[in-house]
Structure formats: structure tokens, C-alpha cells
CSV table of C-alpha atoms in Angstrom, one decimal:
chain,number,residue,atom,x,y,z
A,29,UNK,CA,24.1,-45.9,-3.4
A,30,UNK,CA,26.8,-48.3,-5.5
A,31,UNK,CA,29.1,-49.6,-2.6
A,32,UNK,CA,33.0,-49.1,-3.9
A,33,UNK,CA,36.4,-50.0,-2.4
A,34,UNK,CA,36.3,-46.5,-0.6
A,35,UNK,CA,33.1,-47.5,1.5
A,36,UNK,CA,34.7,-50.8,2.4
A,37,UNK,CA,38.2,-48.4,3.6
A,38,UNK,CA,35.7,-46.6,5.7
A,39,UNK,CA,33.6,-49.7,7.2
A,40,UNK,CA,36.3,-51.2,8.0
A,41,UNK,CA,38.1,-48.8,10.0
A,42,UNK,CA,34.7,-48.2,12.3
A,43,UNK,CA,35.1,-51.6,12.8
A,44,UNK,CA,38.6,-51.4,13.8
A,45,UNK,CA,37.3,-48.9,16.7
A,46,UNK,CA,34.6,-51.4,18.0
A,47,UNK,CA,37.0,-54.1,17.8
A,48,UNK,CA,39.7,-52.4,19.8
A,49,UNK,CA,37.2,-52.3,22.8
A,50,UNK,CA,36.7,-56.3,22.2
A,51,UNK,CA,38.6,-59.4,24.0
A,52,UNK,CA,41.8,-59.5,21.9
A,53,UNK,CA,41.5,-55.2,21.4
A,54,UNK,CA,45.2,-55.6,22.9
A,55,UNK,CA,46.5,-56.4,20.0
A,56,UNK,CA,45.3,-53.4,18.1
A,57,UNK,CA,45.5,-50.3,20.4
A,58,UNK,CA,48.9,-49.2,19.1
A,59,UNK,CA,50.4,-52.6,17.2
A,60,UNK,CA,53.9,-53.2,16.5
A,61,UNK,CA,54.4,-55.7,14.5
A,62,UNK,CA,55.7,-58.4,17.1
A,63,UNK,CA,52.1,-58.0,18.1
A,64,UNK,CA,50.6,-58.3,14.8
A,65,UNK,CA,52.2,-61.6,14.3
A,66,UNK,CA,51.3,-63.0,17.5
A,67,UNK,CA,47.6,-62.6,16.7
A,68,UNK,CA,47.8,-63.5,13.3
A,69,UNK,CA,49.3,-66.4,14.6
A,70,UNK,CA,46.8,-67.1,17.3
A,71,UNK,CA,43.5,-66.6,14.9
A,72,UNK,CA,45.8,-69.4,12.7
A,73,UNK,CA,46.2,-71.7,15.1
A,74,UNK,CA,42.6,-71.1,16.6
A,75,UNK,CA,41.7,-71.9,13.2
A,76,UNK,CA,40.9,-70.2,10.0
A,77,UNK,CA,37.7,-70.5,7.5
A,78,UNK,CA,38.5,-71.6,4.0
A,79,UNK,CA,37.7,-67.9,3.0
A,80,UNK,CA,40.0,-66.3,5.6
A,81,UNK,CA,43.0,-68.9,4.8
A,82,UNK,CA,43.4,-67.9,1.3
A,83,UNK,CA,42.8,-63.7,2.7
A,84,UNK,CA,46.3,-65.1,4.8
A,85,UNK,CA,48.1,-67.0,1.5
A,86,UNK,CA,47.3,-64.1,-0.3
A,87,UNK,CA,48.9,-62.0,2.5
A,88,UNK,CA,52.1,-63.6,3.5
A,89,UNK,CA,52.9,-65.5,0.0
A,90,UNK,CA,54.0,-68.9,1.8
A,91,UNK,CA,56.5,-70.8,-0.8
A,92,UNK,CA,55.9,-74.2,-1.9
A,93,UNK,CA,57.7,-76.4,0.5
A,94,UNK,CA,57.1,-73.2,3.2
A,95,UNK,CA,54.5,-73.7,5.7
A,96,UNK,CA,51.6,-70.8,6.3
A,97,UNK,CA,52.8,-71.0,9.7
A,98,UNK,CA,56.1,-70.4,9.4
A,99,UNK,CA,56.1,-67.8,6.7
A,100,UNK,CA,53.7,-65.8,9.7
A,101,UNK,CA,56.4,-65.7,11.8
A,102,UNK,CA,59.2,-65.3,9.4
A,103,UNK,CA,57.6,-62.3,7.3
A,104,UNK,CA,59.4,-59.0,7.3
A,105,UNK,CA,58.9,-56.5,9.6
A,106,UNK,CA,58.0,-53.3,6.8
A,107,UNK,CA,54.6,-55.6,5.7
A,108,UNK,CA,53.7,-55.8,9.4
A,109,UNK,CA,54.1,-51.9,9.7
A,110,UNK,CA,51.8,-51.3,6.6
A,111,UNK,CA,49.0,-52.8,8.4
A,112,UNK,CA,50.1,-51.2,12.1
A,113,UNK,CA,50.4,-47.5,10.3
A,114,UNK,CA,46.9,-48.0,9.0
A,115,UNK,CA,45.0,-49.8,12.3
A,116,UNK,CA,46.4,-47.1,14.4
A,117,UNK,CA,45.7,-44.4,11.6
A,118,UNK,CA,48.6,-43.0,10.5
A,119,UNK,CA,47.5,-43.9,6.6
A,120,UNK,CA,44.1,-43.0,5.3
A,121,UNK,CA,44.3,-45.7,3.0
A,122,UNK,CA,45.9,-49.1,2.0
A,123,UNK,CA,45.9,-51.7,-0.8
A,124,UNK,CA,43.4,-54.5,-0.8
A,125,UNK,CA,45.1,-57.3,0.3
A,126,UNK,CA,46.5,-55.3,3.4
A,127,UNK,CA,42.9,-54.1,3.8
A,128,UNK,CA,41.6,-57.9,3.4
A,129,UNK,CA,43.9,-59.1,6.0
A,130,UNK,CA,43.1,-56.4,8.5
A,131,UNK,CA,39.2,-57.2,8.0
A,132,UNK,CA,39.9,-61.0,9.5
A,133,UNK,CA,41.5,-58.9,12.6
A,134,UNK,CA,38.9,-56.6,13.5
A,135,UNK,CA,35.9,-59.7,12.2
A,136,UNK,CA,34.8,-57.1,9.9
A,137,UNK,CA,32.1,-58.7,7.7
A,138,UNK,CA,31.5,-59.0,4.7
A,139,UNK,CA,34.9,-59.9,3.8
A,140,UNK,CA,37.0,-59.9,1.4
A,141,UNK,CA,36.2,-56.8,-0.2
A,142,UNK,CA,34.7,-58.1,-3.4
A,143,UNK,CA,32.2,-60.0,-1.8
A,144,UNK,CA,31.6,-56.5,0.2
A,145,UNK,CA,30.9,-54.6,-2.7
A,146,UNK,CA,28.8,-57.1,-4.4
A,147,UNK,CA,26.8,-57.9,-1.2
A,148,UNK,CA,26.3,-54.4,-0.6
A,149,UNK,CA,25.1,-53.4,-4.4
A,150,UNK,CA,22.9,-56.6,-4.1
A,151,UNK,CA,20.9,-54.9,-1.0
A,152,UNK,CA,20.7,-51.6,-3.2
A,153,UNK,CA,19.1,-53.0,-6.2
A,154,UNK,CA,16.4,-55.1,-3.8
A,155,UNK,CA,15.7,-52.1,-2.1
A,156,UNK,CA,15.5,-50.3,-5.3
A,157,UNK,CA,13.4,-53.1,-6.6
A,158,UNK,CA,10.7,-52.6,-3.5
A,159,UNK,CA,10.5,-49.3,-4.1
A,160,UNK,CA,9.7,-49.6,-7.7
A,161,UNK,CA,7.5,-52.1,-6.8
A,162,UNK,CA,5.1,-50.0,-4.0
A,163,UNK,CA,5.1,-47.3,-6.6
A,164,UNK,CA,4.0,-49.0,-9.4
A,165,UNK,CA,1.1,-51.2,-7.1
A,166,UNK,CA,-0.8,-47.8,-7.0
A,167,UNK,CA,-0.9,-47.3,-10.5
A,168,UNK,CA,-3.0,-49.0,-12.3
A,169,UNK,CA,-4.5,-49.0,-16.3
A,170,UNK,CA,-8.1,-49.9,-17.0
A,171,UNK,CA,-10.0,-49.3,-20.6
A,172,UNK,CA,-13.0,-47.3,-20.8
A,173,UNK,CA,-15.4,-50.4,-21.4
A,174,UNK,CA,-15.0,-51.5,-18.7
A,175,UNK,CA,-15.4,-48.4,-16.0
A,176,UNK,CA,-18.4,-49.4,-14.7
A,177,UNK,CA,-17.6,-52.8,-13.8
A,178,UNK,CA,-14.5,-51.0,-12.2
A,179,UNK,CA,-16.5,-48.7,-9.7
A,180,UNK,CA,-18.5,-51.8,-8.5
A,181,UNK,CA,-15.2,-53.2,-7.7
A,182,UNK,CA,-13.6,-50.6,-6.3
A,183,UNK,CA,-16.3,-50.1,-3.9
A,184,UNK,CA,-15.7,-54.1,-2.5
A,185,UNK,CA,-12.3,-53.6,-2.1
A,186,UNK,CA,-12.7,-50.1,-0.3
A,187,UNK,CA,-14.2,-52.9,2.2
A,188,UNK,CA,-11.2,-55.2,2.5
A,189,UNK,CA,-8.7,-52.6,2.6
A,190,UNK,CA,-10.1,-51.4,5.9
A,191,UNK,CA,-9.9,-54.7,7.5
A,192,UNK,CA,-6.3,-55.6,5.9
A,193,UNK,CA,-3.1,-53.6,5.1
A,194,UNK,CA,-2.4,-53.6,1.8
A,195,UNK,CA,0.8,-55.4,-0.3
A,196,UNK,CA,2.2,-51.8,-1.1
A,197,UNK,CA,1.8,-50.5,2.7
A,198,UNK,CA,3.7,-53.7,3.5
A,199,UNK,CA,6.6,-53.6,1.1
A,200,UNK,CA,6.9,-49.5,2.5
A,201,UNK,CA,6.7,-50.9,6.1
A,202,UNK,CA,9.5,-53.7,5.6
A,203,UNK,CA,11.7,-50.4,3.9
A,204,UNK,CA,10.8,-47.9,7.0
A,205,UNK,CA,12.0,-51.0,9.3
A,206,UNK,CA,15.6,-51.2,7.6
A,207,UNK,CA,16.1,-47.5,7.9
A,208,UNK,CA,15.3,-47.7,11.9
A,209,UNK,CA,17.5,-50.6,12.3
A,210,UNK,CA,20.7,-49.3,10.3
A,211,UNK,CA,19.8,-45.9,13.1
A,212,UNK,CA,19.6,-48.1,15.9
A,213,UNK,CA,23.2,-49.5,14.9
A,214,UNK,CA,24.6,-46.3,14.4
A,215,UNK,CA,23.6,-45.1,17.9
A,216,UNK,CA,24.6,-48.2,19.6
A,217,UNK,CA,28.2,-47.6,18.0
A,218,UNK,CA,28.5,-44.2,18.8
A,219,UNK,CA,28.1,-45.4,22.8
A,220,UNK,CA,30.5,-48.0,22.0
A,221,UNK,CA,33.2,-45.4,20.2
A,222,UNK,CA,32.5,-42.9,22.9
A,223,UNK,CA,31.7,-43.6,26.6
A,224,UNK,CA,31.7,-41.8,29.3
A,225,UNK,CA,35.5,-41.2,29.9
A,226,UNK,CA,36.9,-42.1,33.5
A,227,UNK,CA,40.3,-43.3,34.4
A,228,UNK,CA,41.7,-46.7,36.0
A,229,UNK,CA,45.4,-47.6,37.9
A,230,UNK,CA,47.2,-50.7,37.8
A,231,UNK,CA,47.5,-51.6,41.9
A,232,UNK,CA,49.7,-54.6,42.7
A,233,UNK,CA,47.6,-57.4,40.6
A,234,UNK,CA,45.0,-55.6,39.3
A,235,UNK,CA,43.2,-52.0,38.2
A,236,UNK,CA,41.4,-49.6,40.2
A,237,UNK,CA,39.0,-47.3,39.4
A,238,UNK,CA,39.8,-43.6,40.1
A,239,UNK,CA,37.5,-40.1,40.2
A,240,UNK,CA,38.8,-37.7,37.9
A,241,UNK,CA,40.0,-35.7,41.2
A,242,UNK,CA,42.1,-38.8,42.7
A,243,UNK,CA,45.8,-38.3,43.2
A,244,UNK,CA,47.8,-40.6,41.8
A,245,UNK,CA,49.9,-43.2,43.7
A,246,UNK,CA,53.0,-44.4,42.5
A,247,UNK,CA,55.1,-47.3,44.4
A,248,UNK,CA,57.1,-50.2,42.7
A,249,UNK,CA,53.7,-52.1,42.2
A,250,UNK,CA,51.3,-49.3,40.6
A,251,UNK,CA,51.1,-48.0,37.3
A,252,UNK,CA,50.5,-44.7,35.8
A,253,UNK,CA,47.1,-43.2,36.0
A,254,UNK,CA,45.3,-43.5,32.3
A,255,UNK,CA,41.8,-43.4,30.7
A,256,UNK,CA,39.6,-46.2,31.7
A,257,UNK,CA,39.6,-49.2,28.9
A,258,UNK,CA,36.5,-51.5,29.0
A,259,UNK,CA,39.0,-54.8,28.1
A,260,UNK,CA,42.3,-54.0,30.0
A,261,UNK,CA,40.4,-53.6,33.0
A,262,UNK,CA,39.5,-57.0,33.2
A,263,UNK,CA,43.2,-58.2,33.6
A,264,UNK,CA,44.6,-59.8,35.9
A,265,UNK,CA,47.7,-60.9,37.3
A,266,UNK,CA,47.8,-64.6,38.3
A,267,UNK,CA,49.7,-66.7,40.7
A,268,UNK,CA,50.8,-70.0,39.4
A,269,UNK,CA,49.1,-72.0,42.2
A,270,UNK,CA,45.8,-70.5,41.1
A,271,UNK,CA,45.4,-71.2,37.8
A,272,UNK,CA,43.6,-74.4,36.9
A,273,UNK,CA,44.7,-75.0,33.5
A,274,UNK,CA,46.7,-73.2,30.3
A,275,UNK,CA,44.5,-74.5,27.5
A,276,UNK,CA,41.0,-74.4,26.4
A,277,UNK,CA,40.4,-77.0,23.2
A,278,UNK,CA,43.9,-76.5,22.5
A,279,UNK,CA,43.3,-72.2,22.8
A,280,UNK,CA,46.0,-70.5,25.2
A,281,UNK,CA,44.1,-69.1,28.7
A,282,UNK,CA,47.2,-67.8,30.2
A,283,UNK,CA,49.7,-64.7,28.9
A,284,UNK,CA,53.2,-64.2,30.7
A,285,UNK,CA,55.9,-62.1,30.6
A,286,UNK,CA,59.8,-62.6,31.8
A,287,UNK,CA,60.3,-60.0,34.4
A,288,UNK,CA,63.2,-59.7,36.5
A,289,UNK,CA,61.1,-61.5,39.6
A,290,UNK,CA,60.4,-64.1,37.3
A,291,UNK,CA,57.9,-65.1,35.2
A,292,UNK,CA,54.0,-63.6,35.6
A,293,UNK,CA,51.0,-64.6,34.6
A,294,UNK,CA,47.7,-62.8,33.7
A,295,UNK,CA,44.2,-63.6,32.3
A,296,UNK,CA,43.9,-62.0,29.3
A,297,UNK,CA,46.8,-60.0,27.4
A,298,UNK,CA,44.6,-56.7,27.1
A,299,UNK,CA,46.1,-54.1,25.5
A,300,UNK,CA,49.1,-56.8,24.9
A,301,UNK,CA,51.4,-55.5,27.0
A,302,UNK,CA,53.0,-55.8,31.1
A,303,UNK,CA,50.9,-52.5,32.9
A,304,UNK,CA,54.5,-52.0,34.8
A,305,UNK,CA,57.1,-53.1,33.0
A,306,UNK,CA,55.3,-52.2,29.5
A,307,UNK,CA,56.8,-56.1,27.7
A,308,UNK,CA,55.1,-57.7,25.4
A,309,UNK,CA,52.2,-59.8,26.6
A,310,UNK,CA,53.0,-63.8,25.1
A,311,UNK,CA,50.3,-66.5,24.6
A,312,UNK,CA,51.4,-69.9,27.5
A,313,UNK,CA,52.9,-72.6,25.0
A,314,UNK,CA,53.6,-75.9,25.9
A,315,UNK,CA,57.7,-75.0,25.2
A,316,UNK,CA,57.4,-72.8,28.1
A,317,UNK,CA,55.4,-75.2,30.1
A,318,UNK,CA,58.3,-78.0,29.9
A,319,UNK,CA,60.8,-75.2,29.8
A,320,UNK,CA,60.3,-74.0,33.1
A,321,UNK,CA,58.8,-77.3,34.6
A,322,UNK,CA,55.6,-74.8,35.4
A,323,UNK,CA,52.6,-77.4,37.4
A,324,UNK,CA,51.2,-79.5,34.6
A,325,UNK,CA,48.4,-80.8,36.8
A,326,UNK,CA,45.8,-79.0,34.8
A,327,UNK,CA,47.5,-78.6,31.3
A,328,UNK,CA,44.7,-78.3,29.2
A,329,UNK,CA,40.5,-78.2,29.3
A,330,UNK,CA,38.3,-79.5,26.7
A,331,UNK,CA,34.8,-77.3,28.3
């Protein structure tokens, strides 16, 4: 089947569900654009491939003298909701540099979308070719003269063939293979998109697990009851003493948000936002660190 832009509109959103249950799937639960531009941001200064830097200068349209940087966090909030209506699915469909932009997001590959549809269409034809191929290995012409030198044959190769699989039986095998592993990856992502649902609380510094039964508890320092995420779970909130450093190779390690205590600190940003006070999650920067004079000991890790 020819692969068009419609099959890489539908690829890419299945990808936008397994990427939601991935480390950064924070960012793309329900995305406003605030959020939007601090992961674009993030992946930018994490560092982009040649490939995905012009998907982004085709995306925000940086000026001459305007830095890529800059026009990230400059760009208007309507272009941001675009790509929010169509992550969360609110639009079925979107144009191709939107759709390009959110493919670096979710790490959906192939990417951009020509090089999808011509990667794809290049699989079809080789398959197509095998196929043509085992068919026409069974078919073979001989003239008349030469029919009795042809049975003498045939009988030496009925020999071999029961001591060696054929080229056809292989070129069939290699096609049954591809067809059990595109299966096997459909299964695996309908675990992924659909597991068994249970339901967690945020407790002081942390989630809990609860039965489907469990009362919920509500006090200044626990959050509402809700379904069970594989990624938020893992957060956690961090006392400043206890963490060793901010950075990894220049890559942020600590999120924080400005509460009315103060400043708190957690280990990943989840589903991007505070599970009490519901703020934005933010990526450590070393503004804040001088800002607020926070322990510099153990700025930054290069392992």
C-alpha cells in the first residue's frame, strides 16, 4: 500500500500516545502553550540534529538578525495552540509543517514527512519485488529438446532440495518474519496505550498507590485522587539539601515552582505541572541559581 500524508497524520498521533507515557510525556498530556515552548526550548538547547533544526526554522520563521532561540520564546501564542489543539486531539488534522514540528516532540520517526512517505513506498516496492521474485523462481521455461536432459536433472536436485531450503522458501520466510514483527509491535503498543487502570495520590512529597475501593484523603499536603500515570508517578519532591547537582552535560535535573512557602523542587516535571498547587513545572536555570543564592556546591555533572 502507497504511504500518503494521511498515514503519516495517523502514525504520528499513535506515537503521540506512546510518547505521552515517556520521560518528558508532561509536556504533552494537555499542553498549553507555555509548556509547548518550554520543551521546544529544552530539545533546542539539548541540541537539535541538522534535520530537526531546519523542521524548527521552518516552524518558527526566525528573522535574519533574530536568533532560533529567541524567536521560540517570542512566538505568538495562536501557533502554539495549533499544535496543543491537535496533540491533545481536538483537530483531526493539521498542515505539514505543524505536523513536522510535532513529530520531533513525540520522536516520531521517519521524519519529516517526505522522507516518511518515500521511506515507506521504498519498503512497499522491496516487498513487492520479493514477492514477484518467489513467484517467478517456480516458474520456469525449458524447450522440448531438451526434456530429457531435464528429468535427469530434476531428479539430482529432488536430492538437494531435501537437504537445503530453497531461495524461494527463503525470500517467503524473510516476508512471513516482517508480518510477525509489525504484529508483535502492534500488540506491544496496545499494552502500552492501555494498561491495567489503577489510581495514585500525591501524599506530602510523593504518590501513593490506591485500590480502586480507597477513600480519599485530603489535607493541605495531598492531592486529588486520579488514574495512575506510569511517568508522574516517579516524581518527586526534593529538599534543597538533597540534591547533588542541577545539571547533567549542561541538561537541567531539577524543575521548581514558586509557591507561597517558597520555592520547591522535584525530579522530573511529569505531567509539567505542581500536583497541589497545579503551576507550571520550570526547567533549574543558572538565573535562578544566582537569583536566589540556592547551594552551588554541586552546580553541574558531566556523568
Amino acid at each position: 500500500m502507497i504511504k500518503t500524508f494521511d498515514n503519516y497524520i495517523a502514525d504520528v498521533k499513535q506515537q503521540i500516545a506512546i510518547a505521552k507515557q515517556e520521560t518528558f510525556g508532561g509536556y504533552l498530556t494537555n499542553p498549553s502553550p507555555a509548556q509547548l515552548r518550554n520543551y521546544c526550548l529544552l530539545l533546542f538547547d539539548g541540541g537539535l540534529s541538522q534535520q530537526d533544526a531546519e523542521i524548527f526554522k521552518l516552524f518558527f520563521q526566525p528573522n535574519g538578525e533574530e536568533s532560533l532561540r529567541k524567536k521560540i520564546d517570542s512566538l505568538d501564542a495562536g501557533k502554539w495552540r495549533a499544535v496543543g489543539n491537535f496533540i491533545r486531539g481536538e483537530n483531526s488534522k493539521t498542515n505539514p509543517v505543524n505536523l513536522n514540528l510535532i513529530a520531533v516532540l513525540v520522536n516520531f520517526k521517519p521524519r519529516p514527512h517526505n522522507a516518511y512517505i518515500a521511506g515507506k513506498n521504498q519498503l512497499v516496492n522491496a516487498v513487492s519485488d520479493i514477492i514477484h521474485d518467489t513467484d517467478s523462481s517456480n516458474s520456469v521455461d525449458m524447450p522440448e529438446d531438451s526434456v530429457n536432459a531435464t528429468t535427469i536433472y530434476q531428479e539430482d536436485e529432488i536430492i538437494k532440495d531435501n537437504t537445503a531450503v530453497s531461495v524461494g522458501n527463503r525470500k517467503k520466510f524473510i516476508a512471513i518474519l516482517l508480518i510477525v514483527i509489525v504484529l508483535l509491535f502492534v500488540c506491544i503498543s496496545a499494552i502500552l496505550l492501555f494498561p491495567e487502570k489503577k489510581f495514585m495520590q500525591w501524599q506530602t512529597d510523593h504518590y501513593t498507590t490506591l485500590e480502586d475501593n480507597q477513600e480519599e484523603l485530603l489535607t493541605a499536603d495531598y492531592g486529588a485522587i486520579r488514574p495512575i500515570d506510569g511517568i508522574e508517578i516517579k516524581k518527586r519532591q526534593l529538599q534543597l539539601a538533597d540534591i547533588p547537582y542541577f545539571f547533567r552535560n549542561e541538561k537541567p535535573m531539577v524543575w521548581y515552582s514558586k509557591e507561597v512557602t517558597g520555592i520547591e523542587f522535584f525530579n522530573i516535571p511529569g505531567d509539567g505541572l505542581h500536583p497541589i498547587s497545579g503551576k507550571t513545572l520550570k526547567p533549574i536555570s543558572k538565573y535562578m541559581i544566582d537569583k536566589y543564592k540556592l547551594n552551588k556546591k554541586h552546580v553541574s555533572a558531566s556523568k
